[in-house]
mmCIF file of C-alpha atoms in Angstrom:
data_model
loop_
_atom_site.group_PDB
_atom_site.id
_atom_site.type_symbol
_atom_site.label_atom_id
_atom_site.label_comp_id
_atom_site.label_asym_id
_atom_site.label_seq_id
_atom_site.Cartn_x
_atom_site.Cartn_y
_atom_site.Cartn_z
ATOM 1 C CA UNK A 1 4.276 -28.940 -21.460
ATOM 2 C CA UNK A 2 3.389 -27.855 -17.947
ATOM 3 C CA UNK A 3 6.177 -25.268 -18.069
ATOM 4 C CA UNK A 4 4.835 -23.884 -21.357
ATOM 5 C CA UNK A 5 1.383 -23.487 -19.812
ATOM 6 C CA UNK A 6 2.888 -21.679 -16.859
ATOM 7 C CA UNK A 7 4.869 -19.434 -19.179
ATOM 8 C CA UNK A 8 1.722 -18.606 -21.143
ATOM 9 C CA UNK A 9 -0.128 -17.678 -17.944
ATOM 10 C CA UNK A 10 2.785 -15.443 -16.928
ATOM 11 C CA UNK A 11 2.746 -13.809 -20.365
ATOM 12 C CA UNK A 12 -0.995 -13.149 -20.116
ATOM 13 C CA UNK A 13 -0.588 -11.686 -16.630
ATOM 14 C CA UNK A 14 2.238 -9.511 -17.894
ATOM 15 C CA UNK A 15 0.111 -8.266 -20.789
ATOM 16 C CA UNK A 16 -2.546 -7.178 -18.281
ATOM 17 C CA UNK A 17 0.073 -5.460 -16.141
ATOM 18 C CA UNK A 18 1.404 -3.674 -19.232
ATOM 19 C CA UNK A 19 -2.093 -2.491 -20.111
ATOM 20 C CA UNK A 20 -2.545 -1.240 -16.541
ATOM 21 C CA UNK A 21 0.834 0.521 -16.687
ATOM 22 C CA UNK A 22 -0.120 2.224 -19.949
ATOM 23 C CA UNK A 23 -3.326 3.493 -18.340
ATOM 24 C CA UNK A 24 -1.292 4.887 -15.429
ATOM 25 C CA UNK A 25 1.131 6.493 -17.871
ATOM 26 C CA UNK A 26 -1.743 8.356 -19.492
ATOM 27 C CA UNK A 27 -2.455 9.996 -16.108
ATOM 28 C CA UNK A 28 1.208 10.730 -15.377
ATOM 29 C CA UNK A 29 2.741 14.192 -15.610
ATOM 30 C CA UNK A 30 6.331 15.303 -15.064
ATOM 31 C CA UNK A 31 7.971 18.697 -14.648
ATOM 32 C CA UNK A 32 11.194 19.764 -16.292
ATOM 33 C CA UNK A 33 13.124 22.914 -15.475
ATOM 34 C CA UNK A 34 15.999 24.998 -16.774
ATOM 35 C CA UNK A 35 17.742 28.228 -15.947
ATOM 36 C CA UNK A 36 17.807 27.404 -12.256
ATOM 37 C CA UNK A 37 14.036 26.977 -12.234
ATOM 38 C CA UNK A 38 13.329 30.164 -14.186
ATOM 39 C CA UNK A 39 11.565 28.080 -16.841
ATOM 40 C CA UNK A 40 9.383 25.103 -15.990
ATOM 41 C CA UNK A 41 7.348 22.884 -18.269
ATOM 42 C CA UNK A 42 4.903 20.089 -17.505
ATOM 43 C CA UNK A 43 4.511 17.121 -19.858
ATOM 44 C CA UNK A 44 1.628 14.685 -19.725
ATOM 45 C CA UNK A 45 2.312 10.960 -19.952
ATOM 46 C CA UNK A 46 1.504 11.105 -23.656
ATOM 47 C CA UNK A 47 4.322 13.609 -24.149
ATOM 48 C CA UNK A 48 1.892 16.496 -24.663
ATOM 49 C CA UNK A 49 3.139 19.839 -23.353
ATOM 50 C CA UNK A 50 0.606 20.818 -20.688
ATOM 51 C CA UNK A 51 2.083 23.987 -19.165
ATOM 52 C CA UNK A 52 4.944 26.465 -19.422
ATOM 53 C CA UNK A 53 5.866 28.695 -16.472
ATOM 54 C CA UNK A 54 8.276 31.596 -16.986
ATOM 55 C CA UNK A 55 9.941 33.687 -14.308
ATOM 56 C CA UNK A 56 8.882 37.324 -14.702
ATOM 57 C CA UNK A 57 12.524 38.415 -14.967
ATOM 58 C CA UNK A 58 12.701 36.673 -18.364
ATOM 59 C CA UNK A 59 9.921 38.799 -19.809
ATOM 60 C CA UNK A 60 12.176 41.691 -20.756
ATOM 61 C CA UNK A 61 12.837 43.089 -24.242
ATOM 62 C CA UNK A 62 15.750 41.334 -25.911
ATOM 63 C CA UNK A 63 15.403 38.140 -23.868
ATOM 64 C CA UNK A 64 13.477 36.214 -26.542
ATOM 65 C CA UNK A 65 16.366 34.010 -27.657
ATOM 66 C CA UNK A 66 17.322 33.177 -24.064
ATOM 67 C CA UNK A 67 13.708 32.329 -23.220
ATOM 68 C CA UNK A 68 13.420 30.116 -26.310
ATOM 69 C CA UNK A 69 16.586 28.219 -25.403
ATOM 70 C CA UNK A 70 15.442 27.779 -21.804
ATOM 71 C CA UNK A 71 12.040 26.448 -22.894
ATOM 72 C CA UNK A 72 13.707 23.900 -25.182
ATOM 73 C CA UNK A 73 16.064 22.854 -22.363
ATOM 74 C CA UNK A 74 13.207 22.548 -19.859
ATOM 75 C CA UNK A 75 11.223 20.457 -22.342
ATOM 76 C CA UNK A 76 14.228 18.158 -22.871
ATOM 77 C CA UNK A 77 14.568 17.776 -19.085
ATOM 78 C CA UNK A 78 10.886 16.874 -18.724
ATOM 79 C CA UNK A 79 11.033 14.472 -21.692
ATOM 80 C CA UNK A 80 14.041 12.667 -20.188
ATOM 81 C CA UNK A 81 12.193 12.314 -16.864
ATOM 82 C CA UNK A 82 9.056 11.091 -18.625
ATOM 83 C CA UNK A 83 11.016 8.509 -20.634
ATOM 84 C CA UNK A 84 12.714 7.239 -17.462
ATOM 85 C CA UNK A 85 9.414 6.984 -15.603
ATOM 86 C CA UNK A 86 7.742 5.204 -18.528
ATOM 87 C CA UNK A 87 10.592 2.687 -18.819
ATOM 88 C CA UNK A 88 10.518 2.067 -15.064
ATOM 89 C CA UNK A 89 6.765 1.459 -15.044
ATOM 90 C CA UNK A 90 6.956 -0.884 -18.027
ATOM 91 C CA UNK A 91 9.840 -2.871 -16.513
ATOM 92 C CA UNK A 92 7.830 -3.267 -13.318
ATOM 93 C CA UNK A 93 4.789 -4.401 -15.286
ATOM 94 C CA UNK A 94 6.763 -6.875 -17.412
ATOM 95 C CA UNK A 95 8.389 -8.474 -14.375
ATOM 96 C CA UNK A 96 10.589 -11.515 -14.986
ATOM 97 C CA UNK A 97 9.585 -11.749 -18.663
ATOM 98 C CA UNK A 98 11.031 -8.327 -19.541
ATOM 99 C CA UNK A 99 13.643 -8.493 -22.268
ATOM 100 C CA UNK A 100 13.081 -12.164 -23.123
ATOM 101 C CA UNK A 101 12.305 -11.299 -26.723
ATOM 102 C CA UNK A 102 8.839 -12.825 -26.698
ATOM 103 C CA UNK A 103 6.685 -11.769 -29.666
ATOM 104 C CA UNK A 104 4.567 -8.752 -28.829
ATOM 105 C CA UNK A 105 6.426 -8.048 -25.605
ATOM 106 C CA UNK A 106 8.507 -4.911 -25.102
ATOM 107 C CA UNK A 107 12.264 -5.130 -24.673
ATOM 108 C CA UNK A 108 13.808 -2.953 -21.966
#
C-alpha cells in the first residue's frame, strides 16, 4: 500500500504541474511564417489569431489569392509550432506518469 500512496502523491503533484503548464500556455504566443517571411502570423496559446503581418509587396492588385494562400500557410505553420510547444510543456509537467493511462491524465 505504501507504493499506492506514493503513486497518488505523484499523481497529485503532476496534476498541479499540469495546471501550472496550462496557465503558462495561456500566456504563450508563437509566430508562423510563409512566403519566405512575407506573411507572418502570431497565435496565442489558446490558438487565437493575434496578429497578421504582410509584406508591402503583397499589397498589389491581383495578389489576393496569393495573399490568402500565404496567410493560410503561415497560420498552419504557427499552429504546428503551438501544438508542438503545448505537447512539450504537458510532457514536462506530467513527468514519469505521462502516458500511463491513468484516469483523468493526458496521454502523450
